mmCIF file with all atom_site columns, C-alpha atoms in Angstrom:
data_model
loop_
_atom_site.group_PDB
_atom_site.id
_atom_site.type_symbol
_atom_site.label_atom_id
_atom_site.label_alt_id
_atom_site.label_comp_id
_atom_site.label_asym_id
_atom_site.label_entity_id
_atom_site.label_seq_id
_atom_site.pdbx_PDB_ins_code
_atom_site.Cartn_x
_atom_site.Cartn_y
_atom_site.Cartn_z
_atom_site.occupancy
_atom_site.B_iso_or_equiv
_atom_site.pdbx_formal_charge
_atom_site.auth_seq_id
_atom_site.auth_comp_id
_atom_site.auth_asym_id
_atom_site.auth_atom_id
_atom_site.pdbx_PDB_model_num
ATOM 1  C CA . MET A 1 1  ? 4.857  -16.082 -32.847 1.00 56.00 ? 255 MET A CA 1
ATOM 2  C CA . ALA A 1 2  ? 3.901  -19.366 -30.699 1.00 62.00 ? 256 ALA A CA 1
ATOM 3  C CA . ARG A 1 3  ? 2.680  -18.463 -27.385 1.00 63.00 ? 257 ARG A CA 1
ATOM 4  C CA . GLN A 1 4  ? 4.394  -19.358 -24.053 1.00 59.00 ? 258 GLN A CA 1
ATOM 5  C CA . PRO A 1 5  ? 2.366  -20.653 -21.136 1.00 53.00 ? 259 PRO A CA 1
ATOM 6  C CA . PRO A 1 6  ? 2.015  -17.346 -18.353 1.00 50.00 ? 260 PRO A CA 1
ATOM 7  C CA . ARG A 1 7  ? 4.788  -17.438 -15.848 1.00 50.00 ? 261 ARG A CA 1
ATOM 8  C CA . ARG A 1 8  ? 4.918  -19.096 -13.073 1.00 44.00 ? 262 ARG A CA 1
ATOM 9  C CA . PRO A 1 9  ? 4.769  -16.264 -9.907  1.00 43.00 ? 263 PRO A CA 1
ATOM 10 C CA . SER A 1 10 ? 8.344  -15.699 -8.296  1.00 45.00 ? 264 SER A CA 1
ATOM 11 C CA . TYR A 1 11 ? 8.577  -15.874 -4.160  1.00 41.00 ? 265 TYR A CA 1
ATOM 12 C CA . PRO A 1 12 ? 11.047 -14.657 -1.826  1.00 45.00 ? 266 PRO A CA 1
ATOM 13 C CA . ARG A 1 13 ? 12.895 -17.163 -0.804  1.00 44.00 ? 267 ARG A CA 1
ATOM 14 C CA . PRO A 1 14 ? 13.535 -16.761 2.818   1.00 44.00 ? 268 PRO A CA 1
ATOM 15 C CA . SER A 1 15 ? 17.634 -16.877 3.704   1.00 43.00 ? 269 SER A CA 1
ATOM 16 C CA . GLY A 1 16 ? 18.661 -19.760 4.456   1.00 42.00 ? 270 GLY A CA 1
ATOM 17 C CA . GLY A 1 17 ? 16.056 -21.935 3.186   1.00 46.00 ? 271 GLY A CA 1
ATOM 18 C CA . CYS A 1 18 ? 13.012 -22.759 3.513   1.00 52.00 ? 272 CYS A CA 1
ATOM 19 C CA . ALA A 1 19 ? 10.820 -21.391 7.470   1.00 50.00 ? 273 ALA A CA 1
ATOM 20 C CA . PHE A 1 20 ? 11.109 -24.887 8.503   1.00 49.00 ? 274 PHE A CA 1
ATOM 21 C CA . GLY A 1 21 ? 15.320 -24.614 8.464   1.00 50.00 ? 275 GLY A CA 1
ATOM 22 C CA . SER A 1 22 ? 15.482 -28.165 7.413   1.00 47.00 ? 276 SER A CA 1
ATOM 23 C CA . CYS A 1 23 ? 15.411 -28.712 3.462   1.00 49.00 ? 277 CYS A CA 1
ATOM 24 C CA . GLY A 1 24 ? 17.503 -25.625 1.995   1.00 44.00 ? 278 GLY A CA 1
ATOM 25 C CA . ASP A 1 25 ? 16.170 -23.426 -0.620  1.00 47.00 ? 279 ASP A CA 1
ATOM 26 C CA . CYS A 1 26 ? 14.430 -26.148 -2.863  1.00 51.00 ? 280 CYS A CA 1
ATOM 27 C CA . MET A 1 27 ? 11.128 -24.720 -2.067  1.00 55.00 ? 281 MET A CA 1
ATOM 28 C CA . ALA A 1 28 ? 9.447  -27.694 -2.973  1.00 55.00 ? 282 ALA A CA 1
ATOM 29 C CA . CYS A 1 29 ? 6.786  -28.008 -0.614  1.00 59.00 ? 283 CYS A CA 1
ATOM 30 C CA . PHE A 1 30 ? 5.140  -24.621 -1.534  1.00 57.00 ? 284 PHE A CA 1
ATOM 31 C CA . ASP A 1 31 ? 4.873  -26.140 -5.647  1.00 57.00 ? 285 ASP A CA 1
ATOM 32 C CA . GLY A 1 32 ? 1.973  -28.632 -4.309  1.00 60.00 ? 286 GLY A CA 1
ATOM 33 C CA . ALA A 1 33 ? -1.667 -28.247 -4.270  1.00 62.00 ? 287 ALA A CA 1
ATOM 34 C CA . ASP A 1 34 ? -2.201 -28.462 -0.935  1.00 70.00 ? 288 ASP A CA 1
ATOM 35 C CA . GLY A 1 35 ? 0.909  -26.232 0.056   1.00 77.00 ? 289 GLY A CA 1
ATOM 36 C CA . PRO A 1 36 ? 3.841  -26.353 2.613   1.00 83.00 ? 290 PRO A CA 1
ATOM 37 C CA . PRO A 1 37 ? 2.071  -28.673 6.134   1.00 85.00 ? 291 PRO A CA 1
ATOM 38 C CA . SER A 1 38 ? 1.442  -27.217 8.933   1.00 89.00 ? 292 SER A CA 1
ATOM 39 C CA . PRO A 1 39 ? 4.148  -25.572 10.938  1.00 91.00 ? 293 PRO A CA 1
ATOM 40 C CA . CYS A 1 40 ? 2.710  -27.387 14.332  1.00 92.00 ? 294 CYS A CA 1
ATOM 41 C CA . ILE A 1 41 ? 5.145  -28.726 17.074  1.00 90.00 ? 295 ILE A CA 1
ATOM 42 C CA . LYS A 1 42 ? 1.871  -30.327 19.149  1.00 90.00 ? 296 LYS A CA 1
ATOM 43 C CA . VAL A 1 43 ? 3.270  -27.069 21.374  1.00 89.00 ? 297 VAL A CA 1
ATOM 44 C CA . CYS A 1 44 ? 0.661  -25.494 22.011  1.00 90.00 ? 298 CYS A CA 1
ATOM 45 C CA . VAL A 1 45 ? 0.409  -21.944 23.810  1.00 93.00 ? 299 VAL A CA 1
ATOM 46 C CA . LEU A 1 46 ? -0.240 -19.467 22.903  1.00 95.00 ? 300 LEU A CA 1
ATOM 47 C CA . ASP A 1 47 ? 1.698  -16.173 24.750  1.00 95.00 ? 301 ASP A CA 1
ATOM 48 C CA . ALA A 1 48 ? -0.341 -13.780 26.903  1.00 94.00 ? 302 ALA A CA 1
ATOM 49 C CA . GLN A 1 49 ? 1.986  -11.323 25.736  1.00 95.00 ? 303 GLN A CA 1
ATOM 50 C CA . SER A 1 50 ? 2.564  -11.083 21.178  1.00 95.00 ? 304 SER A CA 1
ATOM 51 C CA . GLY A 1 51 ? -0.659 -13.951 21.352  1.00 96.00 ? 305 GLY A CA 1
ATOM 52 C CA . TRP A 1 52 ? 2.248  -16.247 19.856  1.00 96.00 ? 306 TRP A CA 1
ATOM 53 C CA . CYS A 1 53 ? 2.431  -20.071 19.961  1.00 95.00 ? 307 CYS A CA 1
ATOM 54 C CA . VAL A 1 54 ? 4.787  -20.547 21.976  1.00 94.00 ? 308 VAL A CA 1
ATOM 55 C CA . GLY A 1 55 ? 6.025  -23.392 19.132  1.00 92.00 ? 309 GLY A CA 1
ATOM 56 C CA . CYS A 1 56 ? 4.591  -22.709 16.259  1.00 93.00 ? 310 CYS A CA 1
ATOM 57 C CA . ALA A 1 57 ? 5.084  -18.272 16.428  1.00 94.00 ? 311 ALA A CA 1
ATOM 58 C CA . ARG A 1 58 ? 2.153  -18.018 14.743  1.00 96.00 ? 312 ARG A CA 1
ATOM 59 C CA . SER A 1 59 ? -0.671 -16.420 16.043  1.00 97.00 ? 313 SER A CA 1
ATOM 60 C CA . GLY A 1 60 ? -4.613 -19.059 17.526  1.00 96.00 ? 314 GLY A CA 1
ATOM 61 C CA . GLU A 1 61 ? -6.254 -16.926 14.025  1.00 97.00 ? 315 GLU A CA 1
ATOM 62 C CA . GLU A 1 62 ? -3.666 -18.518 11.630  1.00 97.00 ? 316 GLU A CA 1
ATOM 63 C CA . ILE A 1 63 ? -3.378 -21.269 13.416  1.00 96.00 ? 317 ILE A CA 1
ATOM 64 C CA . ALA A 1 64 ? -7.246 -21.716 12.372  1.00 96.00 ? 318 ALA A CA 1
ATOM 65 C CA . ALA A 1 65 ? -7.541 -20.494 9.324   1.00 97.00 ? 319 ALA A CA 1
ATOM 66 C CA . TRP A 1 66 ? -4.720 -22.782 8.036   1.00 95.00 ? 320 TRP A CA 1
ATOM 67 C CA . PRO A 1 67 ? -6.859 -25.740 7.049   1.00 93.00 ? 321 PRO A CA 1
ATOM 68 C CA . LYS A 1 68 ? -9.013 -23.080 4.706   1.00 94.00 ? 322 LYS A CA 1
ATOM 69 C CA . MET A 1 69 ? -5.891 -20.870 3.708   1.00 92.00 ? 323 MET A CA 1
ATOM 70 C CA . ASN A 1 70 ? -4.321 -21.446 0.070   1.00 88.00 ? 324 ASN A CA 1
ATOM 71 C CA . ALA A 1 71 ? 0.195  -22.239 -1.578  1.00 85.00 ? 325 ALA A CA 1
ATOM 72 C CA . PRO A 1 72 ? 1.072  -19.171 -1.185  1.00 86.00 ? 326 PRO A CA 1
ATOM 73 C CA . GLU A 1 73 ? -0.659 -17.520 1.581   1.00 89.00 ? 327 GLU A CA 1
ATOM 74 C CA . LYS A 1 74 ? 0.783  -20.426 3.791   1.00 89.00 ? 328 LYS A CA 1
ATOM 75 C CA . ARG A 1 75 ? 4.002  -19.655 2.584   1.00 86.00 ? 329 ARG A CA 1
ATOM 76 C CA . ASP A 1 76 ? 3.855  -15.898 3.456   1.00 89.00 ? 330 ASP A CA 1
ATOM 77 C CA . LEU A 1 77 ? 2.692  -17.283 7.092   1.00 92.00 ? 331 LEU A CA 1
ATOM 78 C CA . LEU A 1 78 ? 5.901  -19.394 7.044   1.00 90.00 ? 332 LEU A CA 1
ATOM 79 C CA . ILE A 1 79 ? 8.355  -16.855 5.301   1.00 89.00 ? 333 ILE A CA 1
ATOM 80 C CA . ARG A 1 80 ? 6.822  -14.791 8.688   1.00 91.00 ? 334 ARG A CA 1
ATOM 81 C CA . LEU A 1 81 ? 7.642  -17.241 11.472  1.00 92.00 ? 335 LEU A CA 1
ATOM 82 C CA . PRO A 1 82 ? 11.399 -17.044 12.219  1.00 91.00 ? 336 PRO A CA 1
ATOM 83 C CA . ALA A 1 83 ? 11.000 -13.282 12.566  1.00 92.00 ? 337 ALA A CA 1
ATOM 84 C CA . ARG A 1 84 ? 8.635  -14.513 14.961  1.00 93.00 ? 338 ARG A CA 1
ATOM 85 C CA . VAL A 1 85 ? 10.136 -17.202 16.798  1.00 92.00 ? 339 VAL A CA 1
ATOM 86 C CA . GLU A 1 86 ? 13.151 -14.385 17.028  1.00 92.00 ? 340 GLU A CA 1
ATOM 87 C CA . ALA A 1 87 ? 11.016 -12.563 19.021  1.00 93.00 ? 341 ALA A CA 1
ATOM 88 C CA . LEU A 1 88 ? 9.389  -15.549 21.170  1.00 93.00 ? 342 LEU A CA 1
ATOM 89 C CA . LYS A 1 89 ? 13.362 -16.513 21.918  1.00 92.00 ? 343 LYS A CA 1
ATOM 90 C CA . LYS A 1 90 ? 14.709 -13.016 23.492  1.00 93.00 ? 344 LYS A CA 1
ATOM 91 C CA . ARG A 1 91 ? 11.894 -12.908 25.407  1.00 91.00 ? 345 ARG A CA 1
ATOM 92 C CA . GLY A 1 92 ? 11.794 -16.999 27.128  1.00 91.00 ? 346 GLY A CA 1
ATOM 93 C CA . VAL A 1 93 ? 9.613  -18.180 25.765  1.00 89.00 ? 347 VAL A CA 1
ATOM 94 C CA . ALA A 1 94 ? 10.231 -20.266 22.475  1.00 82.00 ? 348 ALA A CA 1
ATOM 95 C CA . ARG A 1 95 ? 9.692  -23.522 23.212  1.00 77.00 ? 349 ARG A CA 1
ATOM 96 C CA . ALA A 1 96 ? 11.310 -27.363 20.993  1.00 51.00 ? 350 ALA A CA 1
ATOM 97 C CA . ALA A 1 97 ? 11.015 -26.677 17.739  1.00 49.00 ? 351 ALA A CA 1
ATOM 98 C CA . ALA A 1 98 ? 10.516 -22.920 17.452  1.00 43.00 ? 352 ALA A CA 1
ATOM 99 C CA . GLU A 1 99 ? 13.774 -22.967 20.640  1.00 45.00 ? 353 GLU A CA 1
#
């Protein structure tokens, strides 16, 4: 019997496509060696209440760790961001592309 290649991990897809909301369901950016691009939109202001950036919804620690994260870690973080953006919107502090 021939050996089967290892199966690639399957990740849940956020509803409506990628966390950026612009590339549909392909999730291709999660397959590259470097992983997805940074969600930074150059609106770097941390909300005092949540500790999240009002532009990209990442915490200061997550922003600092991004270059060292592997692709699955980046993907997992990106999937959590839309809920954070919604929370920021409800409080009226989301800005630019996060809106």
